[in-house]
Amino acid sequence: MKVGQIAIVGRPNVGKSTLVNHLTGAKVAIVSQKPQTTRQRVRGIITTETAQFVFVDTPGYQTRFTTALNRTMNRYVTQSFADVDVIVLVVEAMKWSADDEAILKLLPPAQKVMVAINKIDQMSDKSLMGGYVEMLASKRDFIAFVPISAERGTQTKALLGEIEKLLPEGELMFDADTMTDRNERFLAAELVREKVFRQLGDEVPYGCTVVIEKFELDGALRRIFAAILVDNENHKPILIGKGGERMKRIASAARLDMERLFDGKVYLEVFVKVRSGWAESDASLRRLGYEA
Ligand code: GDP
Ligand code: MG
């Protein structure tokens, strides 16, 4: 068997989470229109007849804020480059920005890096691809370039094939049927967080996060209590909405996704709490379950 770890890197919004979700067929990482919604390292795992791929979906490198939270996130990004077998740099077809350049600079020179050129479904003139690849090739010695559409699944098998060639031989790292190394508690928090982002769009207060306060199994029923933590009292009404409308929509959408993912009934309660200053200290990050 070929077995190895793959880091999916790239600036925010290029489609890293979409790619991992598509490949693993499970909703393990948050997907949203908003940049910087993936806060934690999330792994998706694919096991085939010949290989096991362990994906590390890194958050976008944070350059805009300098709170402890962002420093912690930057450490994840740097860490994840060191221990992997292959890096897949995801870029958006025909785009190259200062953010892409900044990520590229972080990649260790000795590391094997492949480029997934995503969102090719949005390209109107495919003949421009040659020039774009040439531009990329002038920046670093990349192993391969694979044009894909993560959303439609175009060429994602080809991408896996290219990755497999670079993985070392080894023993399986996870059971064949494991999709993610995150537990249900973590996934439940991710789903609530995704719904918050979907419902609030640009209104979502920075520093808003979700923790699961209780997760109980009652026969086949999962009883889940999720708290949405915000930085100050003024943010509460934004999340709750008129007559609790928003909170109801967030909770019921999250519950439906959980029932699908866990394949069983879910009782879900979601509430909003103020935890002031939580984003400012490493200690409170650790309490919330972020690895420092
Ligand atoms: P991340 O920040 O790199 O993890 O990006 P996401 O996976 O959250 O995707 C950002 C946005 O790009 C979302 O709105 C996705 O639906 C969209 N997206 C991802 N892949 C594709 C693709 O292949 N084609 C198109 N048109 N949109 C995509
Ligand atoms: Mg993401």
CSV table of C-alpha atoms and ligand atoms in Angstrom, one decimal:
chain,number,residue,atom,x,y,z
A,1,MET,CA,0.0,0.0,0.0
A,2,LYS,CA,1.0,3.6,-0.7
A,3,VAL,CA,0.2,5.6,2.5
A,4,GLY,CA,0.8,9.2,3.2
A,5,GLN,CA,-0.2,12.6,4.4
A,6,ILE,CA,-1.1,15.3,2.0
A,7,ALA,CA,-1.4,19.0,3.0
A,8,ILE,CA,-3.9,21.0,1.0
A,9,VAL,CA,-2.7,24.6,1.0
A,10,GLY,CA,-3.7,27.8,-0.7
A,11,ARG,CA,-5.0,31.3,0.0
A,12,PRO,CA,-8.6,31.6,1.4
A,13,ASN,CA,-11.4,30.8,-1.0
A,14,VAL,CA,-9.5,28.9,-3.6
A,15,GLY,CA,-11.6,25.8,-2.8
A,16,LYS,CA,-9.5,23.7,-0.4
A,17,SER,CA,-12.4,22.6,1.7
A,18,THR,CA,-14.6,21.9,-1.3
A,19,LEU,CA,-11.8,19.7,-2.7
A,20,VAL,CA,-11.4,17.7,0.5
A,21,ASN,CA,-15.1,17.3,0.9
A,22,HIS,CA,-15.5,16.1,-2.7
A,23,LEU,CA,-12.7,13.6,-2.4
A,24,THR,CA,-13.7,12.1,0.9
A,25,GLY,CA,-17.4,12.3,0.1
A,26,ALA,CA,-18.1,13.6,3.6
A,27,LYS,CA,-18.8,17.0,5.1
A,28,VAL,CA,-15.7,17.2,7.2
A,29,ALA,CA,-14.6,20.8,6.7
A,30,ILE,CA,-16.6,23.9,6.6
A,31,VAL,CA,-17.3,25.4,3.2
A,32,SER,CA,-18.4,29.0,2.9
A,33,GLN,CA,-18.3,32.1,0.7
A,34,LYS,CA,-16.5,33.8,3.4
A,35,PRO,CA,-12.7,33.6,3.6
A,36,GLN,CA,-11.0,32.3,6.8
A,37,THR,CA,-13.8,30.1,8.0
A,38,THR,CA,-11.7,27.0,8.5
A,39,ARG,CA,-10.1,27.4,11.9
A,40,GLN,CA,-8.8,24.0,12.7
A,41,ARG,CA,-6.8,21.4,10.9
A,42,VAL,CA,-9.3,18.9,9.6
A,43,ARG,CA,-8.3,15.6,8.0
A,44,GLY,CA,-10.2,13.6,5.4
A,45,ILE,CA,-9.1,10.1,4.6
A,46,ILE,CA,-9.5,8.1,1.5
A,47,THR,CA,-8.7,4.4,1.4
A,48,THR,CA,-8.6,2.6,-2.0
A,49,GLU,CA,-7.4,-0.9,-3.0
A,50,THR,CA,-3.8,0.5,-3.5
A,51,ALA,CA,-3.5,3.6,-1.3
A,52,GLN,CA,-4.5,5.5,1.8
A,53,PHE,CA,-4.6,9.3,1.5
A,54,VAL,CA,-4.7,11.3,4.7
A,55,PHE,CA,-5.6,14.9,3.9
A,56,VAL,CA,-4.7,17.9,6.1
A,57,ASP,CA,-7.0,20.8,5.2
A,58,THR,CA,-5.1,23.9,6.5
A,59,PRO,CA,-6.7,27.2,7.1
A,60,GLY,CA,-5.7,30.1,4.9
A,61,TYR,CA,-2.6,31.9,6.2
A,62,GLN,CA,-3.8,34.8,8.2
A,63,THR,CA,-2.3,38.2,7.4
A,64,ARG,CA,-5.0,40.6,8.3
A,65,PHE,CA,-5.3,40.2,12.1
A,66,THR,CA,-2.8,39.6,14.8
A,67,THR,CA,-4.7,38.2,17.7
A,68,ALA,CA,-3.6,35.0,19.4
A,69,LEU,CA,-6.2,33.1,17.4
A,70,ASN,CA,-4.5,34.1,14.2
A,71,ARG,CA,-1.0,33.3,15.5
A,72,THR,CA,-2.3,29.9,16.5
A,73,MET,CA,-3.8,29.4,13.0
A,74,ASN,CA,-0.5,30.4,11.4
A,75,ARG,CA,1.3,27.8,13.5
A,76,TYR,CA,-1.1,25.1,12.1
A,77,VAL,CA,-0.2,26.1,8.6
A,78,THR,CA,3.5,26.0,9.2
A,79,GLN,CA,3.3,22.8,11.1
A,80,SER,CA,1.3,21.0,8.5
A,81,PHE,CA,4.0,21.6,5.9
A,82,ALA,CA,6.7,19.9,7.9
A,83,ASP,CA,5.2,16.4,8.5
A,84,VAL,CA,3.5,15.7,5.2
A,85,ASP,CA,4.6,13.6,2.2
A,86,VAL,CA,3.1,15.9,-0.5
A,87,ILE,CA,1.8,19.4,-0.6
A,88,VAL,CA,-1.0,20.3,-3.0
A,89,LEU,CA,-1.1,24.0,-3.6
A,90,VAL,CA,-4.6,24.9,-4.7
A,91,VAL,CA,-4.9,28.0,-6.9
A,92,GLU,CA,-7.8,29.6,-8.8
A,93,ALA,CA,-7.4,29.3,-12.6
A,94,MET,CA,-6.0,32.5,-14.2
A,95,LYS,CA,-5.6,34.2,-10.8
A,96,TRP,CA,-2.4,34.9,-8.9
A,97,SER,CA,-2.3,37.4,-6.1
A,98,ALA,CA,0.0,38.6,-3.3
A,99,ASP,CA,-1.8,36.1,-1.0
A,100,ASP,CA,-0.9,33.2,-3.3
A,101,GLU,CA,2.6,34.4,-3.5
A,102,ALA,CA,2.8,34.6,0.3
A,103,ILE,CA,1.7,31.0,0.7
A,104,LEU,CA,4.2,29.8,-2.0
A,105,LYS,CA,7.0,31.5,0.0
A,106,LEU,CA,6.1,29.4,3.1
A,107,LEU,CA,6.6,26.1,1.3
A,108,PRO,CA,9.9,24.4,2.2
A,109,PRO,CA,12.2,24.3,-0.9
A,110,ALA,CA,12.8,20.5,-0.4
A,111,GLN,CA,9.1,19.6,-0.2
A,112,LYS,CA,7.3,18.0,-3.1
A,113,VAL,CA,4.6,20.4,-4.3
A,114,MET,CA,1.9,19.8,-6.9
A,115,VAL,CA,-0.5,22.5,-8.1
A,116,ALA,CA,-4.2,21.9,-8.4
A,117,ILE,CA,-5.6,24.6,-10.7
A,118,ASN,CA,-9.2,24.9,-9.4
A,119,LYS,CA,-12.4,26.4,-10.8
A,120,ILE,CA,-11.7,25.5,-14.4
A,121,ASP,CA,-15.4,25.4,-14.9
A,122,GLN,CA,-15.3,29.2,-14.7
A,123,MET,CA,-12.8,29.6,-17.5
A,124,SER,CA,-14.3,30.8,-20.7
A,125,ASP,CA,-11.2,30.5,-22.8
A,126,LYS,CA,-9.3,27.2,-22.1
A,127,SER,CA,-6.5,28.1,-24.5
A,128,LEU,CA,-5.2,30.5,-21.8
A,129,MET,CA,-4.3,27.6,-19.5
A,130,GLY,CA,-0.9,27.0,-21.2
A,131,GLY,CA,0.3,30.6,-20.5
A,132,TYR,CA,-1.0,30.4,-16.9
A,133,VAL,CA,0.9,27.1,-16.2
A,134,GLU,CA,4.1,28.7,-17.7
A,135,MET,CA,3.7,31.6,-15.3
A,136,LEU,CA,3.4,29.2,-12.4
A,137,ALA,CA,6.3,27.0,-13.5
A,138,SER,CA,8.6,30.0,-13.5
A,139,LYS,CA,7.9,30.4,-9.7
A,140,ARG,CA,9.1,27.1,-8.4
A,141,ASP,CA,10.0,23.5,-9.5
A,142,PHE,CA,6.5,22.0,-9.1
A,143,ILE,CA,6.0,18.2,-9.5
A,144,ALA,CA,2.8,18.5,-11.6
A,145,PHE,CA,-0.1,20.7,-12.6
A,146,VAL,CA,-3.6,19.3,-12.6
A,147,PRO,CA,-6.5,21.5,-13.7
A,148,ILE,CA,-9.6,20.6,-11.7
A,149,SER,CA,-13.0,21.7,-10.7
A,150,ALA,CA,-13.4,20.7,-7.0
A,151,GLU,CA,-17.1,21.6,-7.1
A,152,ARG,CA,-18.0,19.4,-10.1
A,153,GLY,CA,-15.4,16.7,-9.5
A,154,THR,CA,-13.7,17.3,-12.8
A,155,GLN,CA,-10.3,15.7,-12.9
A,156,THR,CA,-10.2,15.0,-9.2
A,157,LYS,CA,-9.4,11.3,-9.9
A,158,ALA,CA,-6.4,12.4,-12.0
A,159,LEU,CA,-5.3,14.5,-9.1
A,160,LEU,CA,-5.5,11.5,-6.7
A,161,GLY,CA,-3.5,9.5,-9.3
A,162,GLU,CA,-0.7,12.1,-9.4
A,163,ILE,CA,-0.6,12.2,-5.6
A,164,GLU,CA,-0.5,8.4,-5.2
A,165,LYS,CA,2.7,8.3,-7.3
A,166,LEU,CA,4.4,10.4,-4.7
A,167,LEU,CA,3.3,8.5,-1.5
A,168,PRO,CA,5.7,6.2,0.2
A,169,GLU,CA,4.9,2.5,0.8
A,170,GLY,CA,3.6,1.8,4.3
A,171,GLU,CA,1.1,0.4,6.7
A,172,LEU,CA,-2.4,1.9,6.9
A,173,MET,CA,-2.6,4.8,9.3
A,174,PHE,CA,-6.4,4.6,9.9
A,175,ASP,CA,-9.1,1.8,9.6
A,176,ALA,CA,-10.2,1.5,6.0
A,177,ASP,CA,-13.7,2.9,6.8
A,178,THR,CA,-12.5,6.0,8.7
A,179,MET,CA,-13.5,9.2,6.9
A,180,THR,CA,-12.1,11.7,9.3
A,181,ASP,CA,-10.1,11.5,12.5
A,182,ARG,CA,-12.4,14.1,14.1
A,183,ASN,CA,-15.1,12.8,16.3
A,184,GLU,CA,-18.8,13.6,16.1
A,185,ARG,CA,-18.6,16.3,18.7
A,186,PHE,CA,-16.1,18.2,16.5
A,187,LEU,CA,-18.2,17.6,13.4
A,188,ALA,CA,-21.4,18.9,15.2
A,189,ALA,CA,-19.6,22.1,16.1
A,190,GLU,CA,-18.4,22.5,12.5
A,191,LEU,CA,-21.9,22.1,11.2
A,192,VAL,CA,-23.4,24.7,13.5
A,193,ARG,CA,-20.5,27.1,12.6
A,194,GLU,CA,-21.2,26.5,8.9
A,195,LYS,CA,-24.9,27.4,9.3
A,196,VAL,CA,-24.0,30.6,11.3
A,197,PHE,CA,-21.8,31.7,8.4
A,198,ARG,CA,-24.5,30.8,5.8
A,199,GLN,CA,-27.2,32.6,7.7
A,200,LEU,CA,-25.3,35.7,8.5
A,201,GLY,CA,-22.9,36.1,5.6
A,202,ASP,CA,-21.0,39.4,6.0
A,203,GLU,CA,-22.8,40.1,9.3
A,204,VAL,CA,-21.1,37.3,11.2
A,205,PRO,CA,-19.2,38.9,14.0
A,206,TYR,CA,-15.4,38.3,13.9
A,207,GLY,CA,-14.4,36.0,16.7
A,208,CYS,CA,-17.7,34.1,16.7
A,209,THR,CA,-17.2,30.4,17.4
A,210,VAL,CA,-19.1,27.3,18.4
A,211,VAL,CA,-18.5,24.9,21.2
A,212,ILE,CA,-20.4,21.7,22.0
A,213,GLU,CA,-21.3,21.9,25.7
A,214,LYS,CA,-23.0,18.5,25.9
A,215,PHE,CA,-23.2,15.5,23.6
A,216,GLU,CA,-25.2,12.6,24.9
A,217,LEU,CA,-26.2,9.3,23.4
A,218,ASP,CA,-29.7,8.2,24.4
A,219,GLY,CA,-30.2,4.9,22.5
A,220,ALA,CA,-30.0,5.9,18.9
A,221,LEU,CA,-30.8,9.5,19.7
A,222,ARG,CA,-28.0,12.1,20.0
A,223,ARG,CA,-28.8,15.0,22.3
A,224,ILE,CA,-26.5,17.9,21.4
A,225,PHE,CA,-26.2,21.3,23.2
A,226,ALA,CA,-24.2,23.8,21.2
A,227,ALA,CA,-23.1,27.3,22.4
A,228,ILE,CA,-22.3,30.0,19.9
A,229,LEU,CA,-19.7,32.2,21.6
A,230,VAL,CA,-19.5,35.9,20.7
A,231,ASP,CA,-17.2,38.6,21.8
A,232,ASN,CA,-19.8,41.0,23.2
A,233,GLU,CA,-23.4,41.5,24.2
A,234,ASN,CA,-24.2,43.6,21.0
A,235,HIS,CA,-23.5,40.5,18.8
A,236,LYS,CA,-26.2,38.4,20.5
A,237,PRO,CA,-29.3,39.9,18.8
A,238,ILE,CA,-27.6,39.6,15.3
A,239,LEU,CA,-27.4,35.8,15.8
A,240,ILE,CA,-30.8,35.4,17.4
A,241,GLY,CA,-32.7,37.5,14.9
A,242,LYS,CA,-36.2,38.9,15.2
A,243,GLY,CA,-38.3,36.6,17.5
A,244,GLY,CA,-35.5,34.0,17.4
A,245,GLU,CA,-36.0,33.4,13.7
A,246,ARG,CA,-32.4,33.2,12.8
A,247,MET,CA,-31.4,30.9,15.6
A,248,LYS,CA,-34.3,28.6,14.6
A,249,ARG,CA,-33.1,28.5,11.0
A,250,ILE,CA,-29.5,27.8,12.1
A,251,ALA,CA,-30.5,25.1,14.5
A,252,SER,CA,-32.8,23.3,12.2
A,253,ALA,CA,-30.4,23.4,9.2
A,254,ALA,CA,-27.6,22.1,11.4
A,255,ARG,CA,-29.8,19.3,12.9
A,256,LEU,CA,-30.7,18.1,9.4
A,257,ASP,CA,-27.1,17.9,8.3
A,258,MET,CA,-26.1,16.1,11.6
A,259,GLU,CA,-28.9,13.5,11.1
A,260,ARG,CA,-27.6,12.8,7.6
A,261,LEU,CA,-23.9,12.7,8.7
A,262,PHE,CA,-24.5,10.6,11.8
A,263,ASP,CA,-27.2,8.5,10.2
A,264,GLY,CA,-29.6,8.9,13.2
A,265,LYS,CA,-32.0,11.2,15.0
A,266,VAL,CA,-30.6,14.3,16.6
A,267,TYR,CA,-32.1,16.6,19.3
A,268,LEU,CA,-30.2,19.9,19.0
A,269,GLU,CA,-30.3,23.0,21.2
A,270,VAL,CA,-28.3,26.0,20.1
A,271,PHE,CA,-27.8,29.1,22.3
A,272,VAL,CA,-25.7,32.3,22.2
A,273,LYS,CA,-23.2,33.2,25.0
A,274,VAL,CA,-20.9,36.1,25.5
A,275,ARG,CA,-17.2,35.2,26.2
A,276,SER,CA,-15.4,38.5,26.1
A,277,GLY,CA,-11.8,38.5,25.1
A,278,TRP,CA,-11.7,34.8,24.2
A,279,ALA,CA,-9.8,35.4,21.0
A,280,GLU,CA,-7.1,37.3,22.8
A,281,SER,CA,-5.5,34.7,24.9
A,282,ASP,CA,-3.8,31.4,24.1
A,283,ALA,CA,-5.1,29.9,27.4
A,284,SER,CA,-8.7,30.4,26.5
A,285,LEU,CA,-8.0,29.0,23.0
A,286,ARG,CA,-6.8,25.9,24.6
A,287,ARG,CA,-9.8,25.7,26.8
A,288,LEU,CA,-12.0,25.8,23.7
A,289,GLY,CA,-10.1,22.9,22.2
A,290,TYR,CA,-7.8,24.6,19.8
A,291,GLU,CA,-4.3,23.0,19.8
A,292,ALA,CA,-1.8,25.7,20.6
B,1,GDP,P1,-11.2,27.4,1.0
B,1,GDP,O1,-11.3,28.7,1.7
B,1,GDP,O2,-10.0,27.3,0.1
B,1,GDP,O3,-11.4,26.2,1.8
B,1,GDP,O4,-12.5,27.5,-0.1
B,1,GDP,P2,-13.9,26.8,0.0
B,1,GDP,O5,-13.8,25.3,-0.3
B,1,GDP,O6,-14.6,27.2,1.2
B,1,GDP,O7,-14.5,27.4,-1.3
B,1,GDP,C1,-14.7,28.8,-1.5
B,1,GDP,C2,-15.7,29.1,-2.5
B,1,GDP,O8,-15.3,28.7,-3.9
B,1,GDP,C3,-17.1,28.4,-2.3
B,1,GDP,O9,-18.1,29.3,-2.6
B,1,GDP,C4,-17.1,27.2,-3.2
B,1,GDP,O10,-18.4,26.8,-3.5
B,1,GDP,C5,-16.3,27.8,-4.4
B,1,GDP,N1,-15.7,26.8,-5.2
B,1,GDP,C6,-14.9,25.8,-4.8
B,1,GDP,N2,-14.5,25.0,-5.8
B,1,GDP,C7,-15.0,25.5,-6.9
B,1,GDP,C8,-15.0,25.1,-8.3
B,1,GDP,O11,-14.4,24.1,-8.7
B,1,GDP,N3,-15.7,25.9,-9.2
B,1,GDP,C9,-16.4,27.0,-8.8
B,1,GDP,N4,-17.1,27.7,-9.7
B,1,GDP,N5,-16.5,27.3,-7.5
B,1,GDP,C10,-15.8,26.6,-6.6
B,2,MG,MG,-11.7,26.1,3.9
